[in-house]
mmCIF file of C-alpha atoms in Angstrom:
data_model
loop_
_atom_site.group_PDB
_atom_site.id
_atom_site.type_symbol
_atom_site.label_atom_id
_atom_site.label_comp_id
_atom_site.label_asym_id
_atom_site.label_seq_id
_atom_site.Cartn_x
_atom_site.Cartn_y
_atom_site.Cartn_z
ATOM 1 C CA UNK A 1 -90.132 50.866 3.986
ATOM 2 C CA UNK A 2 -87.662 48.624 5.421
ATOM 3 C CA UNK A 3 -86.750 47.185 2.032
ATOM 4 C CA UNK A 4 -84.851 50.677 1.529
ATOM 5 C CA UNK A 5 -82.938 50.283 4.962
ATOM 6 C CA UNK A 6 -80.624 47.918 4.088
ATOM 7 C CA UNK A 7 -79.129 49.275 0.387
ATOM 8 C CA UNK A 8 -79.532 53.378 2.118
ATOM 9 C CA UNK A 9 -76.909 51.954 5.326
ATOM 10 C CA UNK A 10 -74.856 50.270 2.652
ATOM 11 C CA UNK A 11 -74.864 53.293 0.936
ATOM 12 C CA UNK A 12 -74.171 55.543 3.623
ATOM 13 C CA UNK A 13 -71.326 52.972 4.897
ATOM 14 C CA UNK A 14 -69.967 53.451 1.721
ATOM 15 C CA UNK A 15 -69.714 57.093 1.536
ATOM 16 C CA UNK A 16 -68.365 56.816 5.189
ATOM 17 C CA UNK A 17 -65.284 54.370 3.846
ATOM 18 C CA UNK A 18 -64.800 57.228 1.007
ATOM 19 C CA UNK A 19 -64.475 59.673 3.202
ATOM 20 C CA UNK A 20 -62.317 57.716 5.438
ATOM 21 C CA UNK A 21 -60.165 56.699 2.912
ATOM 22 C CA UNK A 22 -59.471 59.700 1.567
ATOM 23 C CA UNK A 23 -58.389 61.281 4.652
ATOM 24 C CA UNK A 24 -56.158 58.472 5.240
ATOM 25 C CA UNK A 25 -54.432 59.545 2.028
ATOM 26 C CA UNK A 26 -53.861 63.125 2.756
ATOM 27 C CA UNK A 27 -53.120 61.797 6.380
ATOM 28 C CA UNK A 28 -50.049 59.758 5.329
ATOM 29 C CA UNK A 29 -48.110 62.714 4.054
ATOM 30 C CA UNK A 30 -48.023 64.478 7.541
ATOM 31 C CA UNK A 31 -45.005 64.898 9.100
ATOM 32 C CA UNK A 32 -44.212 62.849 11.994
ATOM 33 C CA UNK A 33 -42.457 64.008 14.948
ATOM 34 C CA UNK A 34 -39.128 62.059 16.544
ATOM 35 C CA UNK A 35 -36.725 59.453 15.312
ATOM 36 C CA UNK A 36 -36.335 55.852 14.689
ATOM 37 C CA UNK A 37 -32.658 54.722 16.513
ATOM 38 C CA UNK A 38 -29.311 53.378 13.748
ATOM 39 C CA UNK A 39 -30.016 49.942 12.528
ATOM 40 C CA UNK A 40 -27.702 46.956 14.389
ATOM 41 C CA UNK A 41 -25.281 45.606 12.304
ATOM 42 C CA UNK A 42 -26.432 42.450 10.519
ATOM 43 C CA UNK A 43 -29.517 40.501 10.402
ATOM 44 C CA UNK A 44 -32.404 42.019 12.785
ATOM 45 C CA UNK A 45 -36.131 42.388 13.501
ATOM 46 C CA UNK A 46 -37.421 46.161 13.164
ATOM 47 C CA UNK A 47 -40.292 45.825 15.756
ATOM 48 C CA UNK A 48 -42.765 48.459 15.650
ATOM 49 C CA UNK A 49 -45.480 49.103 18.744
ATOM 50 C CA UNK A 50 -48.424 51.647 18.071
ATOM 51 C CA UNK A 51 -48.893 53.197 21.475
ATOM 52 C CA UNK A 52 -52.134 54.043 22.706
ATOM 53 C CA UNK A 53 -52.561 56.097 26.242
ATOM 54 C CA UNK A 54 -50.869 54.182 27.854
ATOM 55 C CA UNK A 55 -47.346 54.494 29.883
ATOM 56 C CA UNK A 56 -47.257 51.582 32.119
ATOM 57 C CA UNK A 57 -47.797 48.728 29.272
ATOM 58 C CA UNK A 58 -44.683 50.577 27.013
ATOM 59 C CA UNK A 59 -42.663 50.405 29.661
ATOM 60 C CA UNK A 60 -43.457 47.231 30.254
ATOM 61 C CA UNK A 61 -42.785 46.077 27.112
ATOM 62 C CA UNK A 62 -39.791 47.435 26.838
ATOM 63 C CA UNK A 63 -37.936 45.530 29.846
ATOM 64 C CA UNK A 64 -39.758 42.265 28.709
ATOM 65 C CA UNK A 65 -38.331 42.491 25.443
ATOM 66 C CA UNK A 66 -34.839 43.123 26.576
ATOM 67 C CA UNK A 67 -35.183 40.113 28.601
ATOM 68 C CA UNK A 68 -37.039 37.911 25.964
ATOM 69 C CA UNK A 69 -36.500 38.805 22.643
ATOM 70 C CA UNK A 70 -33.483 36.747 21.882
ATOM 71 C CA UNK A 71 -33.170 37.814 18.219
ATOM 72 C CA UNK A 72 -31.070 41.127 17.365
ATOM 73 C CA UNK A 73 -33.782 43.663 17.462
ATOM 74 C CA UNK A 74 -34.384 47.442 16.982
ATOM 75 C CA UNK A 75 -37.662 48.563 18.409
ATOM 76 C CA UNK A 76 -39.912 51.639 17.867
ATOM 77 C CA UNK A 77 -42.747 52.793 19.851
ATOM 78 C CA UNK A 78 -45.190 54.495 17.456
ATOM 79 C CA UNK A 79 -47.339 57.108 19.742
ATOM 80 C CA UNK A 80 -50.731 57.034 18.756
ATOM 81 C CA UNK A 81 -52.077 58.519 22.169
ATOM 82 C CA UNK A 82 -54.972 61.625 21.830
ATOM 83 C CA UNK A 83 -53.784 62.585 25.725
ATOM 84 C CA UNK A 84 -50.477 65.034 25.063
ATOM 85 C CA UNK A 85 -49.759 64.667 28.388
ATOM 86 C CA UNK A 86 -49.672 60.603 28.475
ATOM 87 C CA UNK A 87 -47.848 60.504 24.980
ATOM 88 C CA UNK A 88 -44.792 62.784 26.645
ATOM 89 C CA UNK A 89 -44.957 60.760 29.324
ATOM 90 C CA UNK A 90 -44.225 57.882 26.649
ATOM 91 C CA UNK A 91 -41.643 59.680 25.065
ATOM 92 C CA UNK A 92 -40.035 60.267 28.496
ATOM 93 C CA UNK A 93 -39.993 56.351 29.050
ATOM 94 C CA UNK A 94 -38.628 55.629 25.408
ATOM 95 C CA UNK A 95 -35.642 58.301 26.050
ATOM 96 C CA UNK A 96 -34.637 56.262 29.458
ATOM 97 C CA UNK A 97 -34.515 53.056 28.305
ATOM 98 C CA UNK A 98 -32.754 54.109 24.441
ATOM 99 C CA UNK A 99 -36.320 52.819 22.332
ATOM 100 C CA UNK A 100 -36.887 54.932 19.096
ATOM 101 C CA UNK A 101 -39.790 57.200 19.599
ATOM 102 C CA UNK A 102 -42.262 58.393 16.507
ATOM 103 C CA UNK A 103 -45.000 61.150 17.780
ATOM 104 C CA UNK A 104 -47.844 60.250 14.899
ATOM 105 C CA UNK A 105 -49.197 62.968 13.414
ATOM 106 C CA UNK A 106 -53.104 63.349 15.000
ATOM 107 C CA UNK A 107 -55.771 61.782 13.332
ATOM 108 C CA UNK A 108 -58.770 64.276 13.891
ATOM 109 C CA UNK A 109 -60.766 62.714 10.506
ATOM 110 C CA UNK A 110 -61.405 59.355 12.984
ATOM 111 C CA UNK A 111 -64.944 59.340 14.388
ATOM 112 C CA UNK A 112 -65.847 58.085 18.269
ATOM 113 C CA UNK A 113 -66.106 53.759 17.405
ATOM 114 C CA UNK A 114 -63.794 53.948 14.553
ATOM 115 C CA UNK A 115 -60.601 52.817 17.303
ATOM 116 C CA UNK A 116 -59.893 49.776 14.612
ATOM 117 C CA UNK A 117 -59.621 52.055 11.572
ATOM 118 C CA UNK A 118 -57.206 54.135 13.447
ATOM 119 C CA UNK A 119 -54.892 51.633 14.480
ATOM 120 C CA UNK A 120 -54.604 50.483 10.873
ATOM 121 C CA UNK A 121 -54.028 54.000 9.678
ATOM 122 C CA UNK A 122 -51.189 54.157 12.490
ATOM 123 C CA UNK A 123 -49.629 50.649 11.041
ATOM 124 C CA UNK A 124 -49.784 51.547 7.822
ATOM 125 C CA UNK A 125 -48.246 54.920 8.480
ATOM 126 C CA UNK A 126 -45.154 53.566 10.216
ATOM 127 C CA UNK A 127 -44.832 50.413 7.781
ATOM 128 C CA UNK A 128 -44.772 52.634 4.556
ATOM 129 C CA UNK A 129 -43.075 55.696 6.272
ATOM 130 C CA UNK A 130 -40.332 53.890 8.160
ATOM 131 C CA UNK A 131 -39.751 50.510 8.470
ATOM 132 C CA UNK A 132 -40.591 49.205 4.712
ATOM 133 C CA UNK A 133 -37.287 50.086 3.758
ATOM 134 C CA UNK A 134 -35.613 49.626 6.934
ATOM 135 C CA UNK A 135 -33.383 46.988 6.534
ATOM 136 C CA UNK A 136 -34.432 44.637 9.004
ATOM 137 C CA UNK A 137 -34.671 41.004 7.471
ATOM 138 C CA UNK A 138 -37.511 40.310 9.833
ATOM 139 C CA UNK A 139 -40.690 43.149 10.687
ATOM 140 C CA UNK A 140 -42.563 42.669 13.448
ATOM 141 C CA UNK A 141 -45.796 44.276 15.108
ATOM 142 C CA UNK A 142 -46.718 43.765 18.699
ATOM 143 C CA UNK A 143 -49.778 45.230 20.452
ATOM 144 C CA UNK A 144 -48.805 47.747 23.681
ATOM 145 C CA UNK A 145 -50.077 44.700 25.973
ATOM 146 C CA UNK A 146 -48.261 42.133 24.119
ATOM 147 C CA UNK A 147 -45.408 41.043 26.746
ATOM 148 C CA UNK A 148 -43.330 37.879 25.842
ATOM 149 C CA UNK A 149 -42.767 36.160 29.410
ATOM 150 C CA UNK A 150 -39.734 33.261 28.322
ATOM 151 C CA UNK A 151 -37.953 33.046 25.779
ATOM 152 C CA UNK A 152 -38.258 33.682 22.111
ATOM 153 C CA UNK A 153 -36.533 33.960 18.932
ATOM 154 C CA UNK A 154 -38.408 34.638 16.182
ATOM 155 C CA UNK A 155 -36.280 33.380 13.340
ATOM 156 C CA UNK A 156 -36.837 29.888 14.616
ATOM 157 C CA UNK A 157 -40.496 30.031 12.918
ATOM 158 C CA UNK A 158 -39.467 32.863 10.303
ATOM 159 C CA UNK A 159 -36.955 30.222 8.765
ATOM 160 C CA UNK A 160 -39.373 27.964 8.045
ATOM 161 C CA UNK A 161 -41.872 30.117 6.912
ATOM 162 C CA UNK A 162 -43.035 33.573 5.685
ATOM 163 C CA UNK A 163 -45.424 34.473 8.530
ATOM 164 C CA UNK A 164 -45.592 34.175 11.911
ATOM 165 C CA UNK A 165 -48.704 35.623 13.961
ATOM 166 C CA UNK A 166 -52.372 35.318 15.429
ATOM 167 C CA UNK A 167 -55.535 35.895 13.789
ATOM 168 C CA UNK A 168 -58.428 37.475 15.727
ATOM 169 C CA UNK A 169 -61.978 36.160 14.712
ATOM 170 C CA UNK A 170 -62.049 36.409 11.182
ATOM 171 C CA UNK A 171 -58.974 38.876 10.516
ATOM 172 C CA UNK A 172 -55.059 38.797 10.124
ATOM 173 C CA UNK A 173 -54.266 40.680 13.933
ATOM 174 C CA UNK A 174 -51.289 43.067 13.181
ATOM 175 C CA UNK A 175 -51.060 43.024 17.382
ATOM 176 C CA UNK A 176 -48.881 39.482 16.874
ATOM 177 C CA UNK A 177 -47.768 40.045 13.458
ATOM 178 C CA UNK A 178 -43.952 38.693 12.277
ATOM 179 C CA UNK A 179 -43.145 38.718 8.385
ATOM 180 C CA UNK A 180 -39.835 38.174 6.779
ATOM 181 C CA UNK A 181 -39.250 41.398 4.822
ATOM 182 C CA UNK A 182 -37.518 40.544 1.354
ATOM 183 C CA UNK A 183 -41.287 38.661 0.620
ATOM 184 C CA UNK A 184 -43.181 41.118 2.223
ATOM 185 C CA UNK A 185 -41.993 44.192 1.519
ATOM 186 C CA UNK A 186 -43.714 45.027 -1.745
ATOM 187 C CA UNK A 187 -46.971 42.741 -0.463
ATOM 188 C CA UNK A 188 -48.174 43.886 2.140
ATOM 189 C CA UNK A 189 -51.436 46.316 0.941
ATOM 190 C CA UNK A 190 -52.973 47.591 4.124
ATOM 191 C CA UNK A 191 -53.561 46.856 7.569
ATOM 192 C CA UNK A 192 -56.718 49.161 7.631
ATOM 193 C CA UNK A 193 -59.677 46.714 9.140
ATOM 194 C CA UNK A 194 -62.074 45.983 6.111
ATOM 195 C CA UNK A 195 -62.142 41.963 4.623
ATOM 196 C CA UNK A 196 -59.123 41.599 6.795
ATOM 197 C CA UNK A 197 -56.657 43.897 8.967
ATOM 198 C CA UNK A 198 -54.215 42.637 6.571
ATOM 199 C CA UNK A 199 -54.718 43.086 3.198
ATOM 200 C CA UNK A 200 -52.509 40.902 0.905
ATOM 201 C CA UNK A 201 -52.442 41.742 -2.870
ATOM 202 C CA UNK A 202 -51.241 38.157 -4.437
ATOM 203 C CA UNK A 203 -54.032 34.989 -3.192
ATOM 204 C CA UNK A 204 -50.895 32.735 -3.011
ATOM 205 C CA UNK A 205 -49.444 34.943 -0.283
ATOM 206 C CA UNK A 206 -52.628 35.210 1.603
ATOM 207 C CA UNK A 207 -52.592 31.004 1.531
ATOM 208 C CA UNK A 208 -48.881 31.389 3.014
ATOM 209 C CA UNK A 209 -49.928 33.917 5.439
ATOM 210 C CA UNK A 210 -52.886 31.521 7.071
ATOM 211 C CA UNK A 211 -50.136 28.796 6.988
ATOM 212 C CA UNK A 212 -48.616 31.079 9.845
ATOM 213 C CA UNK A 213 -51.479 31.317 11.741
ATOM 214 C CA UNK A 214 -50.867 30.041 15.408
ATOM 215 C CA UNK A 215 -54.451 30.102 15.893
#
């Protein structure tokens, strides 16, 4: 009996990525709700944050940023939040301090335990969506808890090479994730967790990609 377990969960795993993927499809033609703020003039860094139920961190990240990030910068919170109430609390936070604010569309296809799937529908959402063609030379991702504490200019590493980021156990972590966009704009696949959060199309990227790696 047990020699049908293991091809009947692949199977069903299978069906379950179908599914999923599929309603990722139909999910990236929703309409969005809010804006993203005027490019700065010149070169800049369109950072995007995927919000999550959370006030206190945005907010957080906001100031820290203004203090830190030393590199022209236009930032966008992405609101991922299932709590209404929390995510117009987030919007009220993004209006005081000037950050663009993008309501997601709701993602009722995701399943309890599928949190990682969900964020990498939300990335690839704004990527494709918004910032792709944004016109930022540099495009960043930061996690909601990701606050920079000194210093730090991002062009000083994106200069000298494509990518800039962290991986997390065996995956590409889209939480620390800097890219310069004339390369990556028509390379980067999908940031939906499967062989890798970040799915590269050409191998020679991927190589530059782990080249980036701070850890």
């Amino acid at each position: 009996m047990k020699i049908f377990l293991k091809p009947l969960r692949r199977l069903i795993d299978e069906i379950e990525w179908a599914r999923l993927w599929a309603c990722s499809q139909i999910y990236y033609r929703r309409p969005s709700i809010g804006e993203i703020n005027e490019k700065p003039q010149g070169d800049f860094c369109d950072l995007a944050t995927v919000a999550f139920n959370n006030v206190r961190v945005i907010e957080y990240q906001i100031r820290t940023l203004r203090k830190f990030f030393t590199f022209p910068y236009r930032h966008t919170v992405f609101d991922n939040s299932t709590n209404d109430i929390i995510a117009n609390e987030i919007k009220t936070i993004c209006l005081k301090y000037g950050t663009g604010y993008i309501r997601l569309p709701k993602q009722d296809f995701i399943r309890v335990g599928q949190g990682s799937y969900s964020h990498g529908v939300a990335c690839n959402y704004l990527y494709k969506s918004f910032l792709q063609s944004g016109g930022g030379k540099y495009f960043g991702l930061l996690d909601h808890d990701i606050f920079p504490i000194e210093s730090f200019d991002v062009s000083i590493f994106l200069e000298k090479q494509f990518f800039y980021g962290l991986r997390h156990r065996f995956y590409i972590w889209p939480g620390f994730f800097f890219v310069r966009m004339k390369e990556a704009a028509q390379r980067i696949w999908t940031f939906v967790l499967r062989f890798g959060f970040v799915v590269i199309r050409e191998p020679v990227m991927l190589i530059r990609y782990l080249k980036g790696l701070i850890s």
